[in-house]
mmCIF file of C-alpha atoms in Angstrom:
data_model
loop_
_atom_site.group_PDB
_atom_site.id
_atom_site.type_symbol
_atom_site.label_atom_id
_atom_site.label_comp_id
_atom_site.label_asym_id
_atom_site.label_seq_id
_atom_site.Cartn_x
_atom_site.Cartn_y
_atom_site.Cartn_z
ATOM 1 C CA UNK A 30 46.888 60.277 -7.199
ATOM 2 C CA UNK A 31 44.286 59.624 -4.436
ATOM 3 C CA UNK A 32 40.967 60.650 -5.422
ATOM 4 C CA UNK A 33 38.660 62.905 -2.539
ATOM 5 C CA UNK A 34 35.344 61.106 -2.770
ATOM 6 C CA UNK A 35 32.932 62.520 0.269
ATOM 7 C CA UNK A 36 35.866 62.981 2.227
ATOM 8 C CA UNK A 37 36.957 59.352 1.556
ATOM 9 C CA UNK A 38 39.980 58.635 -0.101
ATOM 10 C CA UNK A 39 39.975 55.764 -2.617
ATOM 11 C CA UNK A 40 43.537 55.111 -3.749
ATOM 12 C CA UNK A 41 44.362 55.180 -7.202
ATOM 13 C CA UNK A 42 45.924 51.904 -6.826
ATOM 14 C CA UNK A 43 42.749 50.176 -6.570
ATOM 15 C CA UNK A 44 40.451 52.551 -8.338
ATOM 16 C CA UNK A 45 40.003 50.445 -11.147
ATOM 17 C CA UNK A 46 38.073 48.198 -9.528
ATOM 18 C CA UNK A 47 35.711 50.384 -9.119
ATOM 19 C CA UNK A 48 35.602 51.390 -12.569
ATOM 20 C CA UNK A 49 35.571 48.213 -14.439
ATOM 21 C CA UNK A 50 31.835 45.779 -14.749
ATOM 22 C CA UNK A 51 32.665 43.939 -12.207
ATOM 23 C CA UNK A 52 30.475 42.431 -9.584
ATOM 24 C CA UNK A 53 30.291 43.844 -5.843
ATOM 25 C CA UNK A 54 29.399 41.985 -3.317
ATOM 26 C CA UNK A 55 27.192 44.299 -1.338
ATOM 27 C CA UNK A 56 26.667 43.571 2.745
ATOM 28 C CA UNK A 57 23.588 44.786 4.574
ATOM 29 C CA UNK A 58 21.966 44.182 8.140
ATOM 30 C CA UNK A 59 18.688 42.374 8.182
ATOM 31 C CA UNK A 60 16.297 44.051 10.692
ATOM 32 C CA UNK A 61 16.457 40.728 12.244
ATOM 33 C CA UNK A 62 20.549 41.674 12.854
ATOM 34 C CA UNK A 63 21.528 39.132 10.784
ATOM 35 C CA UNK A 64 23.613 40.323 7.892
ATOM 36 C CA UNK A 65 22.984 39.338 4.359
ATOM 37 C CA UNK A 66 25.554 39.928 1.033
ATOM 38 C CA UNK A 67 25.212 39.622 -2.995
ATOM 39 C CA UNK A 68 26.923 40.190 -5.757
ATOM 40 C CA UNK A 69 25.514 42.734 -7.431
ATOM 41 C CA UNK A 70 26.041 45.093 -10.642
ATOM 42 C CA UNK A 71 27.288 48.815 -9.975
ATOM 43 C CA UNK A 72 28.752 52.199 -11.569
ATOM 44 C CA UNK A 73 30.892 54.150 -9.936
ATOM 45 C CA UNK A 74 30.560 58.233 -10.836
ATOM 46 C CA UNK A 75 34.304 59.245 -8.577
ATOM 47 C CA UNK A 76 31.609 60.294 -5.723
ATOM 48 C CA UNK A 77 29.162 57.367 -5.542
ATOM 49 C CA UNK A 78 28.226 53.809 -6.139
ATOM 50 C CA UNK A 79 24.732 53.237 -7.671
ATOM 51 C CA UNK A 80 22.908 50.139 -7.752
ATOM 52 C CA UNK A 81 19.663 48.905 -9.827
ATOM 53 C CA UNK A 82 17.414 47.317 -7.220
ATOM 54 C CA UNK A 83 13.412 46.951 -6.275
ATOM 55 C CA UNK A 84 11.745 48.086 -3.482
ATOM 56 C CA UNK A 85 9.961 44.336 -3.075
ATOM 57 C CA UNK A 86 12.860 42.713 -1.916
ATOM 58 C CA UNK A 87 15.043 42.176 1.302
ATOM 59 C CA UNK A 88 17.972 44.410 0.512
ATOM 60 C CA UNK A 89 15.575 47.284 0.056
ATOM 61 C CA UNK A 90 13.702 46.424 3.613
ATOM 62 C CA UNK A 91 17.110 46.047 5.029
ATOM 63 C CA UNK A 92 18.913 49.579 3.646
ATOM 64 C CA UNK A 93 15.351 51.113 4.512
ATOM 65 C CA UNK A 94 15.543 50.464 8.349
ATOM 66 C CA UNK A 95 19.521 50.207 8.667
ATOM 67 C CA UNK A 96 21.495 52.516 5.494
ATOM 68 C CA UNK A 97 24.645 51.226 6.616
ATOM 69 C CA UNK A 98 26.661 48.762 3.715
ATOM 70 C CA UNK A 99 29.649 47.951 2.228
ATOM 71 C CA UNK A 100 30.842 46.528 -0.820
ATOM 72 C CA UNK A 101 33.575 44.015 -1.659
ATOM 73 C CA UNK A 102 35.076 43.858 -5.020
ATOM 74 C CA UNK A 103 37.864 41.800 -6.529
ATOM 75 C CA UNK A 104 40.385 41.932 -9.388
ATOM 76 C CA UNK A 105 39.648 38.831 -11.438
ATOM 77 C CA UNK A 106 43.109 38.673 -12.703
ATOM 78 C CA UNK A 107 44.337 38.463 -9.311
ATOM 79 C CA UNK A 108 41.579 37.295 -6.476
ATOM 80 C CA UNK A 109 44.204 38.214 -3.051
ATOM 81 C CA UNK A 110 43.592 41.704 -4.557
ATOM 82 C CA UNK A 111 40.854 43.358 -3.695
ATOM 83 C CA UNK A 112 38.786 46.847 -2.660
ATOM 84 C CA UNK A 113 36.269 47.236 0.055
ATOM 85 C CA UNK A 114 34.497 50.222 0.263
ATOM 86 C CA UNK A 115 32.197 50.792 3.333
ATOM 87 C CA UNK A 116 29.555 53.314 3.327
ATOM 88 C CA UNK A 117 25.461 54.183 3.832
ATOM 89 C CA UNK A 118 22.730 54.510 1.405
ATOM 90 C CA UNK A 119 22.151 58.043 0.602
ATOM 91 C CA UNK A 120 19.118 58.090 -1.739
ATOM 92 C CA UNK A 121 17.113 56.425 -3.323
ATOM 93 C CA UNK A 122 15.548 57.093 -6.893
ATOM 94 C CA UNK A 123 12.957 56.117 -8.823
ATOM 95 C CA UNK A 124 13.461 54.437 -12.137
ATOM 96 C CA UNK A 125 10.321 53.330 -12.977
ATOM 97 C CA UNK A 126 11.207 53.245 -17.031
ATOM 98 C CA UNK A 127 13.930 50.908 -16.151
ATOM 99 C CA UNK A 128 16.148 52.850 -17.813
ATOM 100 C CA UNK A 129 19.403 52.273 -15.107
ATOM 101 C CA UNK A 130 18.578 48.612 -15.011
ATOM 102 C CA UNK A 131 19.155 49.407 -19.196
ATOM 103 C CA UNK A 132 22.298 51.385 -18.669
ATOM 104 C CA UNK A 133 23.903 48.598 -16.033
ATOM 105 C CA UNK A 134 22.766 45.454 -18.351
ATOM 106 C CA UNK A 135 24.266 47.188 -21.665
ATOM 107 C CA UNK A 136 27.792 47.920 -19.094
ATOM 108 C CA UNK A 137 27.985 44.232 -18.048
ATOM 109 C CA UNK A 138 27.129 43.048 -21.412
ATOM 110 C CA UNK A 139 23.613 41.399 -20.495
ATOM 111 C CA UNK A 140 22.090 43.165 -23.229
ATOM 112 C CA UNK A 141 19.740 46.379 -24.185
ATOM 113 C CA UNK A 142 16.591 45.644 -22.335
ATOM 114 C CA UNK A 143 14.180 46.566 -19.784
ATOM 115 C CA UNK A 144 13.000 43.856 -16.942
ATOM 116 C CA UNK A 145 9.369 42.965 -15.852
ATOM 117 C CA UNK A 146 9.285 44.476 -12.572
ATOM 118 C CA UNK A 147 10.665 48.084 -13.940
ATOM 119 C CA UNK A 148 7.770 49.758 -12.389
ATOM 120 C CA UNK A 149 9.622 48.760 -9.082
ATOM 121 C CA UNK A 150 12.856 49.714 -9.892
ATOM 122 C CA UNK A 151 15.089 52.353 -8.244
ATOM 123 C CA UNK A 152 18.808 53.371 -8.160
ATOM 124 C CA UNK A 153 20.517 52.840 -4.778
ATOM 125 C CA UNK A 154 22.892 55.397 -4.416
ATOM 126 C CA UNK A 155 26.082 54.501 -1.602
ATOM 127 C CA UNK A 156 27.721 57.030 -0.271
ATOM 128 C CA UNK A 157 31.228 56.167 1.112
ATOM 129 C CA UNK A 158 32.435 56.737 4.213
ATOM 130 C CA UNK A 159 35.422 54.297 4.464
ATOM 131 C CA UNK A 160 37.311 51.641 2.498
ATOM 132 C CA UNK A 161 40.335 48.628 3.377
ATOM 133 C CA UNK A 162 42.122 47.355 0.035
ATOM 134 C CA UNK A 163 45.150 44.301 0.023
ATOM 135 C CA UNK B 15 19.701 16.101 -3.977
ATOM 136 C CA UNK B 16 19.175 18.652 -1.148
ATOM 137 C CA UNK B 17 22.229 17.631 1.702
ATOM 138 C CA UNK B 18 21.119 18.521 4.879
ATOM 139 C CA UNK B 19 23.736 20.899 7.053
ATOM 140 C CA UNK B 20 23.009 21.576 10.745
ATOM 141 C CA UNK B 21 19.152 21.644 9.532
ATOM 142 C CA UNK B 22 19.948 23.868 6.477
ATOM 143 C CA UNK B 23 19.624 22.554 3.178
ATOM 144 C CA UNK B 24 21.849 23.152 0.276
ATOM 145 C CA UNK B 25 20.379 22.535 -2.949
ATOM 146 C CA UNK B 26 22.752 20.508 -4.712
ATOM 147 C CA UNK B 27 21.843 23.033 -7.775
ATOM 148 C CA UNK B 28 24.378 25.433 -6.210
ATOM 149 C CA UNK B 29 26.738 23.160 -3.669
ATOM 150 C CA UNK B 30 29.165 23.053 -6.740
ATOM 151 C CA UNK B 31 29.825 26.547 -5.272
ATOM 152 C CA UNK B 32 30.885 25.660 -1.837
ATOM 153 C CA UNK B 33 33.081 22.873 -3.304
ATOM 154 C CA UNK B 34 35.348 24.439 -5.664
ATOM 155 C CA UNK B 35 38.501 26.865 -4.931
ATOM 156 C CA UNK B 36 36.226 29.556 -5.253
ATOM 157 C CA UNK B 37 36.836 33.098 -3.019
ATOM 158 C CA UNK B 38 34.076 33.900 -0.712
ATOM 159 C CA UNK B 39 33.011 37.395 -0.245
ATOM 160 C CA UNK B 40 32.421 37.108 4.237
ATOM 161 C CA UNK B 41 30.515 39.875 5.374
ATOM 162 C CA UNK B 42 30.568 40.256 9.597
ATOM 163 C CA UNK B 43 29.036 42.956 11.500
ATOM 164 C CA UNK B 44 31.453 45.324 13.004
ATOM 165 C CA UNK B 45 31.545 46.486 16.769
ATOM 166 C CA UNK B 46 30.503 50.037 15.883
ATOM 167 C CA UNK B 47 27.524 48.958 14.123
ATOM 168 C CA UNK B 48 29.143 49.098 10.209
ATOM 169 C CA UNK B 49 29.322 45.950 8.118
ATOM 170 C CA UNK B 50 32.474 44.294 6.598
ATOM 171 C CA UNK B 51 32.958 42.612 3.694
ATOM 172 C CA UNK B 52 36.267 41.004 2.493
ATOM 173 C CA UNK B 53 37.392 38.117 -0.003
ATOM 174 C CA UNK B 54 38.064 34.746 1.775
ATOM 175 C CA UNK B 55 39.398 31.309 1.015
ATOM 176 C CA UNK B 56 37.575 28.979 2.398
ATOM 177 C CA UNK B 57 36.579 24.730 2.552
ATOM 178 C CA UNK B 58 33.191 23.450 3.053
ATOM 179 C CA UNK B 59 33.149 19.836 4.370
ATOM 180 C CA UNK B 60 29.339 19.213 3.951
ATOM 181 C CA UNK B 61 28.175 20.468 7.149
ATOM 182 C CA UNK B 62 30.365 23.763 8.219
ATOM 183 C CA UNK B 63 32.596 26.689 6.577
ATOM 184 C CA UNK B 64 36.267 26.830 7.456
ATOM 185 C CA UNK B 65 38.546 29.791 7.202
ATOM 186 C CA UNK B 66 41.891 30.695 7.532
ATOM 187 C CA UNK B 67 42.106 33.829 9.909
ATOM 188 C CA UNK B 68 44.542 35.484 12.910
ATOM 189 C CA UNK B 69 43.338 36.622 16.125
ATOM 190 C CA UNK B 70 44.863 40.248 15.352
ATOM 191 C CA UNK B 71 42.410 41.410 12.661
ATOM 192 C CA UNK B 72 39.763 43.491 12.503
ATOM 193 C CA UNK B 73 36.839 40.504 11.084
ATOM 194 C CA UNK B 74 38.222 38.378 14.347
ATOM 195 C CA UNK B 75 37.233 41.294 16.292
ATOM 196 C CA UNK B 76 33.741 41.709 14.872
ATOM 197 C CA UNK B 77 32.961 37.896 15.284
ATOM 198 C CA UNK B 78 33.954 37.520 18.886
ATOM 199 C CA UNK B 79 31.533 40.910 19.226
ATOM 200 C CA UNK B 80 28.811 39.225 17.148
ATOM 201 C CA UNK B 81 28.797 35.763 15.444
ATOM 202 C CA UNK B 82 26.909 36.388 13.068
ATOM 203 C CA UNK B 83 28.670 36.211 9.135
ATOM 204 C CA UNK B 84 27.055 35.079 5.651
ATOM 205 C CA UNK B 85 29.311 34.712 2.765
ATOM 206 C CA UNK B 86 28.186 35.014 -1.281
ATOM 207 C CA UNK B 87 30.193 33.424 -3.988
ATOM 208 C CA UNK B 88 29.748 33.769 -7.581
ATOM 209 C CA UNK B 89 30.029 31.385 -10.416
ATOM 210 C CA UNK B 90 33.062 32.777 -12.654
ATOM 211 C CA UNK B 91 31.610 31.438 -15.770
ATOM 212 C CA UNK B 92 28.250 32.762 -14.951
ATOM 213 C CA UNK B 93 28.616 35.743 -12.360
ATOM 214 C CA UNK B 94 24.324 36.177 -12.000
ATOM 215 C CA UNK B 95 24.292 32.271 -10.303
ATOM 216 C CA UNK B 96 25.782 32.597 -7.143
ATOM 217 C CA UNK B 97 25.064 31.125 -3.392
ATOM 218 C CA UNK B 98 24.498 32.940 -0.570
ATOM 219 C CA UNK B 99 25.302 31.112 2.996
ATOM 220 C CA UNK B 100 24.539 32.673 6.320
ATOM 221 C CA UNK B 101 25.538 31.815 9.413
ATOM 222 C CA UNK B 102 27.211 31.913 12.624
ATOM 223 C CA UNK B 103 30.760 31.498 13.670
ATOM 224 C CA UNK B 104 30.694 28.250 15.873
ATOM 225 C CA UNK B 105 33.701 27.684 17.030
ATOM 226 C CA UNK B 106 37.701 29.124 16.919
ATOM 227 C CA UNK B 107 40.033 26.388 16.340
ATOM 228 C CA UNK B 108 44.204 27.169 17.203
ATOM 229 C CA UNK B 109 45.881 27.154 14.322
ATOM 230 C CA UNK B 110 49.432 27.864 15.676
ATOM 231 C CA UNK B 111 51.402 25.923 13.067
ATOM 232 C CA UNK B 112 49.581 27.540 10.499
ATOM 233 C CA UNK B 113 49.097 23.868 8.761
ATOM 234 C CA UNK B 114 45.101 25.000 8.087
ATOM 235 C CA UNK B 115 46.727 28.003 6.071
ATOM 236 C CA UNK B 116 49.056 25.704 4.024
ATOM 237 C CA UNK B 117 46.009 23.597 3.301
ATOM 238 C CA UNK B 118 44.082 26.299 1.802
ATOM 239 C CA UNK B 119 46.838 27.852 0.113
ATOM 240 C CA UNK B 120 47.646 25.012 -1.561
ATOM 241 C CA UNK B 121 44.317 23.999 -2.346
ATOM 242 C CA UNK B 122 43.715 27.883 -3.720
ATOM 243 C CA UNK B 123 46.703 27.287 -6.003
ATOM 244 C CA UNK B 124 49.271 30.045 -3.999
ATOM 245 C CA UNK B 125 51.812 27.432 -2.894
ATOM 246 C CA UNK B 126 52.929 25.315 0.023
ATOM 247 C CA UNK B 127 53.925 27.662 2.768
ATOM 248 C CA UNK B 128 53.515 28.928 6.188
ATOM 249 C CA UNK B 129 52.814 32.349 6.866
ATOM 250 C CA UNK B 130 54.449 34.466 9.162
ATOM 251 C CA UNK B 131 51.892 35.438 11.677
ATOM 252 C CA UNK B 132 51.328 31.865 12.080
ATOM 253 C CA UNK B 133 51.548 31.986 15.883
ATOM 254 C CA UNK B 134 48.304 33.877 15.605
ATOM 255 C CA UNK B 135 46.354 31.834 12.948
ATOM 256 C CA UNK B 136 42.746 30.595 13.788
ATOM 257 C CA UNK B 137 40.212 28.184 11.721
ATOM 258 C CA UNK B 138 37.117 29.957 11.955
ATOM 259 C CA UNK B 139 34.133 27.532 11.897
ATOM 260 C CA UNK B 140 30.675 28.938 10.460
ATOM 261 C CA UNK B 141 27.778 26.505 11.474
ATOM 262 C CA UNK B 142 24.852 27.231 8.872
ATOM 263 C CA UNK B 143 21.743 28.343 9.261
ATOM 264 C CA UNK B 144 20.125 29.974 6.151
ATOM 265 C CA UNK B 145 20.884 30.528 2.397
ATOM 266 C CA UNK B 146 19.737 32.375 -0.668
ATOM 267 C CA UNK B 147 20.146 31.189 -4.382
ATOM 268 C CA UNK B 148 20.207 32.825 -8.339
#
């Protein structure tokens, strides 16, 4: 059944590709309106997706002037299929333990520990506003 | 060592990227300001970025609006090394036979065939102008 997330819809047939570690690919706009994308790590909660980032680098500078993004993920058994989900960036929180940088590296398998630049760190949370799947 | 594309370099660290059957993640800029980002099959020849794409779709749409497009592909064996190419789309080549297609598919392993919108199919050309590495 399809799941209500914000008023978006993400269908159950593609849900687990939200829910699995796999890498996104997230777009942004660079305040030079060029447009920039990276695979990145995520967790999906059914309402948002959060991402581990720092405020001292060019994905931060671009969600900070334009919040709009969206985030491309595909099944690795099967590359033609694939979810997009489009949506802004709602918050951002402080992590300065590092402790969601912890939580993401232990749920990809990259181990229990805690980077240099935690003092830096935040959570990126995407709120979605629209998705396309094949 | 470094190859030199339209004045871009790159590093031969990562080009294995933009050589192998690997899917692209293109991100474009869409009309009402939002950013898209889908899985693509594409071929690098050393200086540009070809894909496969119809004139009917929404990513054609947003490219004739804006030419600006970057594309991020991951190392499967290593998903934290990837490449990051931006760029610009230089040129829309007919593709009414579809042959560009077939040459894609079967280089991507999904058969010799011919689609059925290929009346419509396009070789989208992205002329290079920036990257980012990891």
């Amino acid at each position: 059944m399809p799941e209500s997330v914000t008023g978006v819809t993400v269908p159950a047939s593609h849900r687990d590709l939200l829910e699995q570690p796999l890498y996104g690919h997230l777009a942004t706009i660079r305040p030079d309106g060029g447009v920039q994308v990276n695979p990145m790590w995520f967790e999906y909660d059914g309402q948002a997706v959060r991402f581990t980032h720092t405020t001292k680098r060019q994905k931060y500078r671009n969600l900070a002037a334009n919040p709009v993004c969206a985030m491309s993920v595909c099944d690795p058994g099967n590359p033609s299929r694939y979810l997009e989900v489009r949506g802004v960036l709602d918050q951002v929180v402080p992590d300065p333990t590092g402790e969601f940088f912890r939580h993401l590296s232990i749920r990809y398998g990259s181990g229990d520990w805690i980077p240099d630049d935690a003092a830096d760190r935040v959570v990126l949370v995407m709120r979605l506003t629209g998705f396309s799947t094949q």
